Tab-separated table of C-alpha atoms in Angstrom:
chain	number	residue	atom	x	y	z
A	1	UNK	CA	27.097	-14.805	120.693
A	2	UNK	CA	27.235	-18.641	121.281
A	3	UNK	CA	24.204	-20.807	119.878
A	4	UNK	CA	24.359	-22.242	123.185
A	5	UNK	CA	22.851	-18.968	125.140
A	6	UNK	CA	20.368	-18.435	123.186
A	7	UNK	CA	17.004	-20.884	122.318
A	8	UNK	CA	16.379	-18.907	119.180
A	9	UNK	CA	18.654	-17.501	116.307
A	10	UNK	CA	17.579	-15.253	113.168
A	11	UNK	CA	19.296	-16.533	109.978
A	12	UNK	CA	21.347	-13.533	110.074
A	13	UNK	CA	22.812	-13.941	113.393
A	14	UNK	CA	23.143	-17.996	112.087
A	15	UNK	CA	25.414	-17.068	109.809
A	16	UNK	CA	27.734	-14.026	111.508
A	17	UNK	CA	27.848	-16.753	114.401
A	18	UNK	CA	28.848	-19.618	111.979
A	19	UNK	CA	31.013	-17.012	109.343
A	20	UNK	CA	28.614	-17.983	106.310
A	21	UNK	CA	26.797	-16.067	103.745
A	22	UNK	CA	23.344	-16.126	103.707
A	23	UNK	CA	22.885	-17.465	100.393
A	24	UNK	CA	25.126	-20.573	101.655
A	25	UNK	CA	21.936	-20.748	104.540
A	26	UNK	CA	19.058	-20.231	102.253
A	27	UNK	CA	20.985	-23.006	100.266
A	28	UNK	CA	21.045	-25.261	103.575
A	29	UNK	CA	17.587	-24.772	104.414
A	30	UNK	CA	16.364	-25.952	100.975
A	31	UNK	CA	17.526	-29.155	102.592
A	32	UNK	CA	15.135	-31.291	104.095
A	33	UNK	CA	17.544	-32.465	106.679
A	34	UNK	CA	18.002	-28.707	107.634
A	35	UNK	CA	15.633	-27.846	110.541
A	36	UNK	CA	12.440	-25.551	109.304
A	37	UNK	CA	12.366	-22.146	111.137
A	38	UNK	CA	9.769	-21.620	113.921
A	39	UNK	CA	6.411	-21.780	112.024
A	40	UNK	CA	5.006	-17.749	111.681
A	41	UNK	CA	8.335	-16.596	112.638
A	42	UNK	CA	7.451	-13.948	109.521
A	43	UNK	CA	9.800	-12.416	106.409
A	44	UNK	CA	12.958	-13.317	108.845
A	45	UNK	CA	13.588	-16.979	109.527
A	46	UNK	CA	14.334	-18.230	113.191
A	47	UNK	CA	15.626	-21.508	114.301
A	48	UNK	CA	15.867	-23.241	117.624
A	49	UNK	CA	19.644	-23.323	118.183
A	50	UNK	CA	18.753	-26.799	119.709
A	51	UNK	CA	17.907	-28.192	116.232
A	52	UNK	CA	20.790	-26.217	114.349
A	53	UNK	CA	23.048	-27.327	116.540
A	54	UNK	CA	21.655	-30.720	116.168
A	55	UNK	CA	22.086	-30.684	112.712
A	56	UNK	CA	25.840	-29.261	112.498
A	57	UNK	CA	26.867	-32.118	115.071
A	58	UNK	CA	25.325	-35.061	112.686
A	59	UNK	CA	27.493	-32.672	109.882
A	60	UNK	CA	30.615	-33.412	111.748
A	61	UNK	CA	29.559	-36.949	112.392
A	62	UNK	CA	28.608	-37.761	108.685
A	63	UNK	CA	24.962	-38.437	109.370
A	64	UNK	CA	23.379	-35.673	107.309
């Protein structure tokens, strides 16, 4: 999978995709610069890739 095919990821396939442990994610997205999941997407979280991959590129560019 590449976050670039797809507009919406589950945290689960977030992390096999970016080789992280869940807890490291739930730690992100207690974050407020971490993008909130799709409002009533229920007991599993899912982002836009869009916004994660928003996110990771300020990462590499020191903005967040």
């Amino acid at each position: 999978m590449n976050l670039a095919e797809n507009r919406y990821i589950t945290r689960t396939q977030l992390a096999k995709e970016l080789g992280l442990s869940i807890a490291t994610l739930r730690n992100w997205s207690k974050r407020s610069e971490f993008p909130d999941p799709v409002p009533n997407s229920g007991k599993v979280p899912i982002y836009r890739t869009s916004e994660v991959t928003s996110w990771l590129e300020g990462l590499n560019n020191g903005n967040a």
